[in-house]
Amino acid sequence: TESPISGTFSGSGKGISPSSGEALARIQLPDVRYAGRTVERVNGTVRVARGRAGIGVRGVLQGGRLALQADARPFGPTKTVYLRSATLTGGDLGTFFGRPDLAGPVTFSITGSGRSRGDERRFQGHLVLEPSRLGRFRISRGGVGFRLDGDRFKYDGSVLSNAGAIALDGEAHGLSGTPTFSVRHGRADSVDLGALAGRPDIATAVNARFSGTVTSGRADSASARLSLDLLPSSINRAQVDGGRLDAQLDRGLVQGSVRVTGRDGELTARVDGQKSGGNSR
């Protein structure tokens, strides 16, 4: 990838020991381009004093203001970083990542802290999502807390949009090998499947509680499980009192059962399938 960089920089300092030296560097870049993406008007400052480093960066990302403030102790046996604030205000992330269907202004902020010593690495943080738009999705608010401890990642978050509300908490582990992702507790409130699928002819208010796991791998070794309890909901003009869905994928074998009850009756079904030799049955 060709990534030409032009800009100006200045710096000054005294001493050569990281524990006692001092340094200040400033950099200004008209734009930074990488893989067809551009961040404009980048201004950065790095200060180092008595083993501590402070970093500040500002720029413009796809029409939005980007800012980062962080402190670190990068020179000792235990390295630490404090992400005071990383914010994007009104940036069009859909267009930036080549997804015009998700175009729209996005505003969020991230704070966090972490440390590493040898092979031990830990980081924890929190993301707050302000009113934003991703294509047809209008987000009112959202947030997620996360923690990375070695190859284990934990999260707990929720989002409220014009398609309803979703809340999840779970974890992922084995990130350095074959990762497994899990949702311990999931909640859906008044979810509009028509809005999610771009189908204005479908209007739903789905309420459910669910959990599940996914272990990645080749098609013949991947596994997944989903358990969902359907609470009183509506699909167009039909009212659903409740139901249950259980589904499992194990080495190409799919098994599942569903039960839905409503005012006019009850529906039950079972599905068994297998993928073998590139064909499904």
PDB file of C-alpha atoms in Angstrom:
ATOM      1  CA  THR A   1       0.000   0.000   0.000  1.00  0.00           C
ATOM      2  CA  GLU A   2       1.415   3.350  -1.029  1.00  0.00           C
ATOM      3  CA  SER A   3       1.114   5.757   1.892  1.00  0.00           C
ATOM      4  CA  PRO A   4       2.902   9.054   1.212  1.00  0.00           C
ATOM      5  CA  ILE A   5       3.295  11.325   4.247  1.00  0.00           C
ATOM      6  CA  SER A   6       4.233  15.013   4.156  1.00  0.00           C
ATOM      7  CA  GLY A   7       4.380  17.360   7.115  1.00  0.00           C
ATOM      8  CA  THR A   8       6.440  19.377   9.549  1.00  0.00           C
ATOM      9  CA  PHE A   9       7.880  18.498  12.948  1.00  0.00           C
ATOM     10  CA  SER A  10       9.985  20.008  15.687  1.00  0.00           C
ATOM     11  CA  GLY A  11      11.513  18.741  18.893  1.00  0.00           C
ATOM     12  CA  SER A  12      13.761  19.559  21.803  1.00  0.00           C
ATOM     13  CA  GLY A  13      15.020  17.772  24.886  1.00  0.00           C
ATOM     14  CA  LYS A  14      17.769  17.223  27.427  1.00  0.00           C
ATOM     15  CA  GLY A  15      19.322  14.128  28.917  1.00  0.00           C
ATOM     16  CA  ILE A  16      19.576  10.621  27.499  1.00  0.00           C
ATOM     17  CA  SER A  17      18.186   8.545  30.378  1.00  0.00           C
ATOM     18  CA  PRO A  18      14.472   7.712  30.042  1.00  0.00           C
ATOM     19  CA  SER A  19      14.064   7.965  33.832  1.00  0.00           C
ATOM     20  CA  SER A  20      15.469  11.510  34.107  1.00  0.00           C
ATOM     21  CA  GLY A  21      15.491  13.013  30.596  1.00  0.00           C
ATOM     22  CA  GLU A  22      12.942  15.415  29.147  1.00  0.00           C
ATOM     23  CA  ALA A  23      11.736  15.837  25.561  1.00  0.00           C
ATOM     24  CA  LEU A  24       9.016  17.585  23.604  1.00  0.00           C
ATOM     25  CA  ALA A  25       8.045  16.846  19.987  1.00  0.00           C
ATOM     26  CA  ARG A  26       5.371  18.365  17.769  1.00  0.00           C
ATOM     27  CA  ILE A  27       4.174  17.160  14.379  1.00  0.00           C
ATOM     28  CA  GLN A  28       1.752  18.602  11.817  1.00  0.00           C
ATOM     29  CA  LEU A  29       0.501  16.598   8.838  1.00  0.00           C
ATOM     30  CA  PRO A  30      -1.904  17.949   6.194  1.00  0.00           C
ATOM     31  CA  ASP A  31      -3.258  14.432   5.791  1.00  0.00           C
ATOM     32  CA  VAL A  32      -2.373  10.810   6.502  1.00  0.00           C
ATOM     33  CA  ARG A  33      -3.397   8.286   3.849  1.00  0.00           C
ATOM     34  CA  TYR A  34      -3.430   4.543   4.247  1.00  0.00           C
ATOM     35  CA  ALA A  35      -5.251   1.891   2.189  1.00  0.00           C
ATOM     36  CA  GLY A  36      -7.424   4.495   0.488  1.00  0.00           C
ATOM     37  CA  ARG A  37      -8.433   6.186   3.762  1.00  0.00           C
ATOM     38  CA  THR A  38      -7.480   9.684   4.852  1.00  0.00           C
ATOM     39  CA  VAL A  39      -7.219  11.513   8.177  1.00  0.00           C
ATOM     40  CA  GLU A  40      -6.749  15.242   7.606  1.00  0.00           C
ATOM     41  CA  ARG A  41      -5.122  18.108   9.517  1.00  0.00           C
ATOM     42  CA  VAL A  42      -3.336  15.893  12.036  1.00  0.00           C
ATOM     43  CA  ASN A  43      -1.611  17.711  14.910  1.00  0.00           C
ATOM     44  CA  GLY A  44       0.280  15.703  17.507  1.00  0.00           C
ATOM     45  CA  THR A  45       2.326  16.397  20.633  1.00  0.00           C
ATOM     46  CA  VAL A  46       4.517  13.999  22.619  1.00  0.00           C
ATOM     47  CA  ARG A  47       6.051  14.963  25.973  1.00  0.00           C
ATOM     48  CA  VAL A  48       8.490  12.805  27.937  1.00  0.00           C
ATOM     49  CA  ALA A  49       9.574  13.735  31.457  1.00  0.00           C
ATOM     50  CA  ARG A  50      11.134  11.523  34.175  1.00  0.00           C
ATOM     51  CA  GLY A  51       9.929   8.272  32.627  1.00  0.00           C
ATOM     52  CA  ARG A  52       6.411   9.453  31.832  1.00  0.00           C
ATOM     53  CA  ALA A  53       5.062  10.171  28.357  1.00  0.00           C
ATOM     54  CA  GLY A  54       2.053  12.269  27.370  1.00  0.00           C
ATOM     55  CA  ILE A  55       0.486  12.037  23.917  1.00  0.00           C
ATOM     56  CA  GLY A  56      -2.075  14.329  22.300  1.00  0.00           C
ATOM     57  CA  VAL A  57      -3.433  13.984  18.760  1.00  0.00           C
ATOM     58  CA  ARG A  58      -6.107  15.922  16.883  1.00  0.00           C
ATOM     59  CA  GLY A  59      -7.373  15.587  13.345  1.00  0.00           C
ATOM     60  CA  VAL A  60     -10.356  15.384  11.001  1.00  0.00           C
ATOM     61  CA  LEU A  61     -11.707  11.967  10.026  1.00  0.00           C
ATOM     62  CA  GLN A  62     -14.325  11.865   7.268  1.00  0.00           C
ATOM     63  CA  GLY A  63     -15.838  15.200   8.261  1.00  0.00           C
ATOM     64  CA  GLY A  64     -15.656  14.547  12.014  1.00  0.00           C
ATOM     65  CA  ARG A  65     -13.306  15.750  14.741  1.00  0.00           C
ATOM     66  CA  LEU A  66     -10.886  13.144  16.092  1.00  0.00           C
ATOM     67  CA  ALA A  67      -8.997  13.687  19.371  1.00  0.00           C
ATOM     68  CA  LEU A  68      -6.843  11.494  21.609  1.00  0.00           C
ATOM     69  CA  GLN A  69      -5.194  12.134  24.980  1.00  0.00           C
ATOM     70  CA  ALA A  70      -3.097   9.473  26.712  1.00  0.00           C
ATOM     71  CA  ASP A  71      -0.375   9.097  29.354  1.00  0.00           C
ATOM     72  CA  ALA A  72       2.075   6.216  29.567  1.00  0.00           C
ATOM     73  CA  ARG A  73       5.080   4.845  31.419  1.00  0.00           C
ATOM     74  CA  PRO A  74       6.745   2.913  28.594  1.00  0.00           C
ATOM     75  CA  PHE A  75      10.299   2.459  29.887  1.00  0.00           C
ATOM     76  CA  GLY A  76      10.061   0.343  33.061  1.00  0.00           C
ATOM     77  CA  PRO A  77       9.688  -3.444  33.423  1.00  0.00           C
ATOM     78  CA  THR A  78       5.946  -2.879  33.855  1.00  0.00           C
ATOM     79  CA  LYS A  79       4.614  -0.672  31.079  1.00  0.00           C
ATOM     80  CA  THR A  80       1.375   1.219  31.684  1.00  0.00           C
ATOM     81  CA  VAL A  81      -0.931   3.356  29.559  1.00  0.00           C
ATOM     82  CA  TYR A  82      -3.856   5.567  30.547  1.00  0.00           C
ATOM     83  CA  LEU A  83      -6.213   6.490  27.742  1.00  0.00           C
ATOM     84  CA  ARG A  84      -7.653   9.709  29.107  1.00  0.00           C
ATOM     85  CA  SER A  85      -9.960  10.194  26.145  1.00  0.00           C
ATOM     86  CA  ALA A  86     -10.307   9.108  22.541  1.00  0.00           C
ATOM     87  CA  THR A  87     -13.253  10.793  20.826  1.00  0.00           C
ATOM     88  CA  LEU A  88     -14.795  11.013  17.393  1.00  0.00           C
ATOM     89  CA  THR A  89     -17.444  13.690  16.871  1.00  0.00           C
ATOM     90  CA  GLY A  90     -19.598  13.447  13.750  1.00  0.00           C
ATOM     91  CA  GLY A  91     -17.304  11.219  11.675  1.00  0.00           C
ATOM     92  CA  ASP A  92     -18.811   9.247   8.787  1.00  0.00           C
ATOM     93  CA  LEU A  93     -17.421   5.791   9.586  1.00  0.00           C
ATOM     94  CA  GLY A  94     -19.569   4.034   6.975  1.00  0.00           C
ATOM     95  CA  THR A  95     -18.033   6.008   4.124  1.00  0.00           C
ATOM     96  CA  PHE A  96     -14.566   5.831   5.726  1.00  0.00           C
ATOM     97  CA  PHE A  97     -14.659   2.014   5.714  1.00  0.00           C
ATOM     98  CA  GLY A  98     -16.188   1.737   2.244  1.00  0.00           C
ATOM     99  CA  ARG A  99     -19.740   0.972   3.445  1.00  0.00           C
ATOM    100  CA  PRO A 100     -22.040   3.613   1.913  1.00  0.00           C
ATOM    101  CA  ASP A 101     -25.038   1.682   3.271  1.00  0.00           C
ATOM    102  CA  LEU A 102     -23.823   2.640   6.769  1.00  0.00           C
ATOM    103  CA  ALA A 103     -23.052   6.294   5.963  1.00  0.00           C
ATOM    104  CA  GLY A 104     -23.866   8.879   8.610  1.00  0.00           C
ATOM    105  CA  PRO A 105     -22.340  10.894  11.462  1.00  0.00           C
ATOM    106  CA  VAL A 106     -21.074   8.883  14.434  1.00  0.00           C
ATOM    107  CA  THR A 107     -20.066  10.269  17.833  1.00  0.00           C
ATOM    108  CA  PHE A 108     -18.371   8.213  20.562  1.00  0.00           C
ATOM    109  CA  SER A 109     -15.716   8.383  23.268  1.00  0.00           C
ATOM    110  CA  ILE A 110     -13.410   5.764  24.796  1.00  0.00           C
ATOM    111  CA  THR A 111     -11.492   5.795  28.078  1.00  0.00           C
ATOM    112  CA  GLY A 112      -9.330   3.057  29.536  1.00  0.00           C
ATOM    113  CA  SER A 113      -6.102   1.888  31.120  1.00  0.00           C
ATOM    114  CA  GLY A 114      -3.748  -1.024  30.720  1.00  0.00           C
ATOM    115  CA  ARG A 115      -0.428  -2.553  31.666  1.00  0.00           C
ATOM    116  CA  SER A 116       1.965  -5.175  30.386  1.00  0.00           C
ATOM    117  CA  ARG A 117       4.899  -7.035  31.909  1.00  0.00           C
ATOM    118  CA  GLY A 118       6.541  -9.757  29.884  1.00  0.00           C
ATOM    119  CA  ASP A 119       3.800 -11.926  28.422  1.00  0.00           C
ATOM    120  CA  GLU A 120       1.204 -10.544  30.830  1.00  0.00           C
ATOM    121  CA  ARG A 121      -1.110  -7.962  29.252  1.00  0.00           C
ATOM    122  CA  ARG A 122      -4.222  -6.343  30.663  1.00  0.00           C
ATOM    123  CA  PHE A 123      -6.455  -3.545  29.432  1.00  0.00           C
ATOM    124  CA  GLN A 124      -9.860  -2.314  30.489  1.00  0.00           C
ATOM    125  CA  GLY A 125     -11.982   0.467  29.100  1.00  0.00           C
ATOM    126  CA  HIS A 126     -15.403   1.903  28.409  1.00  0.00           C
ATOM    127  CA  LEU A 127     -16.992   3.160  25.196  1.00  0.00           C
ATOM    128  CA  VAL A 128     -19.900   5.632  25.224  1.00  0.00           C
ATOM    129  CA  LEU A 129     -21.942   6.040  22.048  1.00  0.00           C
ATOM    130  CA  GLU A 130     -23.764   9.359  21.629  1.00  0.00           C
ATOM    131  CA  PRO A 131     -26.654  10.031  19.185  1.00  0.00           C
ATOM    132  CA  SER A 132     -25.395   8.792  15.811  1.00  0.00           C
ATOM    133  CA  ARG A 133     -26.555   7.429  12.487  1.00  0.00           C
ATOM    134  CA  LEU A 134     -25.371   4.374  10.550  1.00  0.00           C
ATOM    135  CA  GLY A 135     -27.294   4.333   7.296  1.00  0.00           C
ATOM    136  CA  ARG A 136     -30.936   3.675   8.158  1.00  0.00           C
ATOM    137  CA  PHE A 137     -30.106   3.043  11.834  1.00  0.00           C
ATOM    138  CA  ARG A 138     -30.551   6.017  14.172  1.00  0.00           C
ATOM    139  CA  ILE A 139     -28.790   5.353  17.454  1.00  0.00           C
ATOM    140  CA  SER A 140     -30.035   7.226  20.513  1.00  0.00           C
ATOM    141  CA  ARG A 141     -27.397   6.043  22.950  1.00  0.00           C
ATOM    142  CA  GLY A 142     -25.197   3.082  23.777  1.00  0.00           C
ATOM    143  CA  GLY A 143     -22.189   1.939  25.701  1.00  0.00           C
ATOM    144  CA  VAL A 144     -19.949  -1.031  26.358  1.00  0.00           C
ATOM    145  CA  GLY A 145     -17.452  -1.848  29.078  1.00  0.00           C
ATOM    146  CA  PHE A 146     -14.653  -4.256  28.189  1.00  0.00           C
ATOM    147  CA  ARG A 147     -11.658  -5.954  29.760  1.00  0.00           C
ATOM    148  CA  LEU A 148      -8.782  -7.786  28.083  1.00  0.00           C
ATOM    149  CA  ASP A 149      -6.735 -10.103  30.304  1.00  0.00           C
ATOM    150  CA  GLY A 150      -4.214 -12.158  28.322  1.00  0.00           C
ATOM    151  CA  ASP A 151      -6.218 -13.974  25.668  1.00  0.00           C
ATOM    152  CA  ARG A 152      -9.542 -13.528  27.506  1.00  0.00           C
ATOM    153  CA  PHE A 153     -11.884 -10.664  26.613  1.00  0.00           C
ATOM    154  CA  LYS A 154     -15.008  -9.711  28.602  1.00  0.00           C
ATOM    155  CA  TYR A 155     -17.690  -7.210  27.609  1.00  0.00           C
ATOM    156  CA  ASP A 156     -21.000  -5.781  28.828  1.00  0.00           C
ATOM    157  CA  GLY A 157     -22.941  -3.312  26.706  1.00  0.00           C
ATOM    158  CA  SER A 158     -26.224  -2.061  25.284  1.00  0.00           C
ATOM    159  CA  VAL A 159     -27.540   0.099  22.438  1.00  0.00           C
ATOM    160  CA  LEU A 160     -30.868   1.860  21.862  1.00  0.00           C
ATOM    161  CA  SER A 161     -31.902   2.652  18.275  1.00  0.00           C
ATOM    162  CA  ASN A 162     -34.912   3.046  15.999  1.00  0.00           C
ATOM    163  CA  ALA A 163     -34.775  -0.758  15.577  1.00  0.00           C
ATOM    164  CA  GLY A 164     -35.188  -1.392  19.319  1.00  0.00           C
ATOM    165  CA  ALA A 165     -32.852  -2.072  22.228  1.00  0.00           C
ATOM    166  CA  ILE A 166     -30.178  -4.778  22.565  1.00  0.00           C
ATOM    167  CA  ALA A 167     -28.121  -5.591  25.667  1.00  0.00           C
ATOM    168  CA  LEU A 168     -25.342  -8.201  25.867  1.00  0.00           C
ATOM    169  CA  ASP A 169     -22.722  -9.436  28.263  1.00  0.00           C
ATOM    170  CA  GLY A 170     -20.260 -12.227  27.631  1.00  0.00           C
ATOM    171  CA  GLU A 171     -16.655 -13.055  26.877  1.00  0.00           C
ATOM    172  CA  ALA A 172     -14.216 -14.420  24.338  1.00  0.00           C
ATOM    173  CA  HIS A 173     -11.194 -16.609  25.050  1.00  0.00           C
ATOM    174  CA  GLY A 174      -8.514 -18.437  23.117  1.00  0.00           C
ATOM    175  CA  LEU A 175      -7.868 -15.307  21.048  1.00  0.00           C
ATOM    176  CA  SER A 176      -4.330 -16.408  20.241  1.00  0.00           C
ATOM    177  CA  GLY A 177      -5.508 -19.755  18.850  1.00  0.00           C
ATOM    178  CA  THR A 178      -9.042 -20.953  18.111  1.00  0.00           C
ATOM    179  CA  PRO A 179     -11.272 -18.286  19.667  1.00  0.00           C
ATOM    180  CA  THR A 180     -14.607 -18.956  21.336  1.00  0.00           C
ATOM    181  CA  PHE A 181     -17.140 -16.139  21.637  1.00  0.00           C
ATOM    182  CA  SER A 182     -20.041 -16.343  24.065  1.00  0.00           C
ATOM    183  CA  VAL A 183     -23.087 -14.341  25.111  1.00  0.00           C
ATOM    184  CA  ARG A 184     -23.939 -15.192  28.709  1.00  0.00           C
ATOM    185  CA  HIS A 185     -26.976 -12.931  28.913  1.00  0.00           C
ATOM    186  CA  GLY A 186     -28.633 -11.254  25.952  1.00  0.00           C
ATOM    187  CA  ARG A 187     -31.780  -9.144  25.958  1.00  0.00           C
ATOM    188  CA  ALA A 188     -33.844  -7.780  23.056  1.00  0.00           C
ATOM    189  CA  ASP A 189     -36.601  -5.251  23.718  1.00  0.00           C
ATOM    190  CA  SER A 190     -39.095  -4.086  21.061  1.00  0.00           C
ATOM    191  CA  VAL A 191     -36.740  -5.082  18.239  1.00  0.00           C
ATOM    192  CA  ASP A 192     -38.084  -4.226  14.778  1.00  0.00           C
ATOM    193  CA  LEU A 193     -36.832  -6.938  12.417  1.00  0.00           C
ATOM    194  CA  GLY A 194     -38.187  -4.989   9.444  1.00  0.00           C
ATOM    195  CA  ALA A 195     -35.935  -2.028  10.292  1.00  0.00           C
ATOM    196  CA  LEU A 196     -32.929  -4.346  10.706  1.00  0.00           C
ATOM    197  CA  ALA A 197     -33.565  -6.035   7.349  1.00  0.00           C
ATOM    198  CA  GLY A 198     -34.599  -2.901   5.458  1.00  0.00           C
ATOM    199  CA  ARG A 199     -38.140  -4.257   4.958  1.00  0.00           C
ATOM    200  CA  PRO A 200     -40.701  -1.499   5.590  1.00  0.00           C
ATOM    201  CA  ASP A 201     -43.503  -4.029   4.921  1.00  0.00           C
ATOM    202  CA  ILE A 202     -42.558  -5.866   8.123  1.00  0.00           C
ATOM    203  CA  ALA A 203     -43.145  -4.308  11.538  1.00  0.00           C
ATOM    204  CA  THR A 204     -42.293  -6.218  14.690  1.00  0.00           C
ATOM    205  CA  ALA A 205     -41.799  -5.605  18.377  1.00  0.00           C
ATOM    206  CA  VAL A 206     -39.803  -8.653  19.456  1.00  0.00           C
ATOM    207  CA  ASN A 207     -38.895  -9.183  23.098  1.00  0.00           C
ATOM    208  CA  ALA A 208     -36.545 -12.022  23.975  1.00  0.00           C
ATOM    209  CA  ARG A 209     -33.799 -13.294  26.236  1.00  0.00           C
ATOM    210  CA  PHE A 210     -30.995 -15.377  24.757  1.00  0.00           C
ATOM    211  CA  SER A 211     -27.532 -16.877  25.207  1.00  0.00           C
ATOM    212  CA  GLY A 212     -25.077 -18.619  22.915  1.00  0.00           C
ATOM    213  CA  THR A 213     -21.511 -19.536  21.977  1.00  0.00           C
ATOM    214  CA  VAL A 214     -19.527 -19.689  18.744  1.00  0.00           C
ATOM    215  CA  THR A 215     -16.178 -21.439  18.279  1.00  0.00           C
ATOM    216  CA  SER A 216     -14.501 -20.475  15.017  1.00  0.00           C
ATOM    217  CA  GLY A 217     -12.586 -22.850  12.778  1.00  0.00           C
ATOM    218  CA  ARG A 218     -12.944 -24.631   9.466  1.00  0.00           C
ATOM    219  CA  ALA A 219     -16.449 -25.350   8.208  1.00  0.00           C
ATOM    220  CA  ASP A 220     -16.142 -28.975   9.358  1.00  0.00           C
ATOM    221  CA  SER A 221     -14.898 -28.084  12.844  1.00  0.00           C
ATOM    222  CA  ALA A 222     -16.793 -24.903  13.787  1.00  0.00           C
ATOM    223  CA  SER A 223     -19.452 -25.144  16.479  1.00  0.00           C
ATOM    224  CA  ALA A 224     -22.220 -22.857  17.712  1.00  0.00           C
ATOM    225  CA  ARG A 225     -25.146 -22.913  20.111  1.00  0.00           C
ATOM    226  CA  LEU A 226     -28.124 -20.587  20.541  1.00  0.00           C
ATOM    227  CA  SER A 227     -30.883 -20.670  23.161  1.00  0.00           C
ATOM    228  CA  LEU A 228     -33.667 -18.065  22.948  1.00  0.00           C
ATOM    229  CA  ASP A 229     -36.773 -17.496  25.046  1.00  0.00           C
ATOM    230  CA  LEU A 230     -39.354 -15.461  23.147  1.00  0.00           C
ATOM    231  CA  LEU A 231     -41.422 -13.176  25.361  1.00  0.00           C
ATOM    232  CA  PRO A 232     -44.782 -11.600  24.425  1.00  0.00           C
ATOM    233  CA  SER A 233     -44.184  -9.897  21.087  1.00  0.00           C
ATOM    234  CA  SER A 234     -45.924  -8.699  17.940  1.00  0.00           C
ATOM    235  CA  ILE A 235     -45.288  -9.436  14.247  1.00  0.00           C
ATOM    236  CA  ASN A 236     -47.262  -7.060  12.055  1.00  0.00           C
ATOM    237  CA  ARG A 237     -50.782  -7.494  13.490  1.00  0.00           C
ATOM    238  CA  ALA A 238     -50.185 -10.907  15.026  1.00  0.00           C
ATOM    239  CA  GLN A 239     -49.597 -11.265  18.755  1.00  0.00           C
ATOM    240  CA  VAL A 240     -47.217 -13.930  20.078  1.00  0.00           C
ATOM    241  CA  ASP A 241     -47.477 -15.002  23.706  1.00  0.00           C
ATOM    242  CA  GLY A 242     -44.065 -16.659  23.892  1.00  0.00           C
ATOM    243  CA  GLY A 243     -41.847 -19.399  22.604  1.00  0.00           C
ATOM    244  CA  ARG A 244     -38.502 -21.165  22.669  1.00  0.00           C
ATOM    245  CA  LEU A 245     -35.731 -21.689  20.137  1.00  0.00           C
ATOM    246  CA  ASP A 246     -32.754 -24.032  20.567  1.00  0.00           C
ATOM    247  CA  ALA A 247     -30.206 -24.491  17.789  1.00  0.00           C
ATOM    248  CA  GLN A 248     -26.807 -26.182  17.615  1.00  0.00           C
ATOM    249  CA  LEU A 249     -24.083 -26.549  14.997  1.00  0.00           C
ATOM    250  CA  ASP A 250     -21.388 -29.171  15.587  1.00  0.00           C
ATOM    251  CA  ARG A 251     -18.903 -30.183  12.864  1.00  0.00           C
ATOM    252  CA  GLY A 252     -21.354 -29.557  10.050  1.00  0.00           C
ATOM    253  CA  LEU A 253     -24.344 -31.118  11.811  1.00  0.00           C
ATOM    254  CA  VAL A 254     -27.225 -28.718  12.471  1.00  0.00           C
ATOM    255  CA  GLN A 255     -29.979 -29.496  14.961  1.00  0.00           C
ATOM    256  CA  GLY A 256     -32.715 -27.224  16.203  1.00  0.00           C
ATOM    257  CA  SER A 257     -36.199 -26.984  17.633  1.00  0.00           C
ATOM    258  CA  VAL A 258     -38.683 -24.141  17.835  1.00  0.00           C
ATOM    259  CA  ARG A 259     -41.951 -23.641  19.648  1.00  0.00           C
ATOM    260  CA  VAL A 260     -44.173 -20.548  19.344  1.00  0.00           C
ATOM    261  CA  THR A 261     -47.509 -20.012  21.101  1.00  0.00           C
ATOM    262  CA  GLY A 262     -50.119 -17.393  20.333  1.00  0.00           C
ATOM    263  CA  ARG A 263     -53.768 -16.585  20.751  1.00  0.00           C
ATOM    264  CA  ASP A 264     -54.726 -18.687  17.715  1.00  0.00           C
ATOM    265  CA  GLY A 265     -52.655 -21.795  18.435  1.00  0.00           C
ATOM    266  CA  GLU A 266     -49.187 -23.269  18.796  1.00  0.00           C
ATOM    267  CA  LEU A 267     -46.413 -23.999  16.297  1.00  0.00           C
ATOM    268  CA  THR A 268     -43.665 -26.563  16.889  1.00  0.00           C
ATOM    269  CA  ALA A 269     -40.923 -27.659  14.502  1.00  0.00           C
ATOM    270  CA  ARG A 270     -37.630 -29.527  14.479  1.00  0.00           C
ATOM    271  CA  VAL A 271     -34.758 -29.135  12.028  1.00  0.00           C
ATOM    272  CA  ASP A 272     -31.913 -31.578  11.337  1.00  0.00           C
ATOM    273  CA  GLY A 273     -29.304 -30.900   8.669  1.00  0.00           C
ATOM    274  CA  GLN A 274     -25.793 -31.842   7.694  1.00  0.00           C
ATOM    275  CA  LYS A 275     -23.203 -30.286   5.422  1.00  0.00           C
ATOM    276  CA  SER A 276     -21.000 -32.848   3.692  1.00  0.00           C
ATOM    277  CA  GLY A 277     -18.907 -32.665   0.529  1.00  0.00           C
ATOM    278  CA  GLY A 278     -20.000 -29.097  -0.204  1.00  0.00           C
ATOM    279  CA  ASN A 279     -23.707 -30.057  -0.191  1.00  0.00           C
ATOM    280  CA  SER A 280     -26.396 -29.546   2.413  1.00  0.00           C
ATOM    281  CA  ARG A 281     -29.414 -31.681   3.210  1.00  0.00           C
TER     282      ARG A 281
END
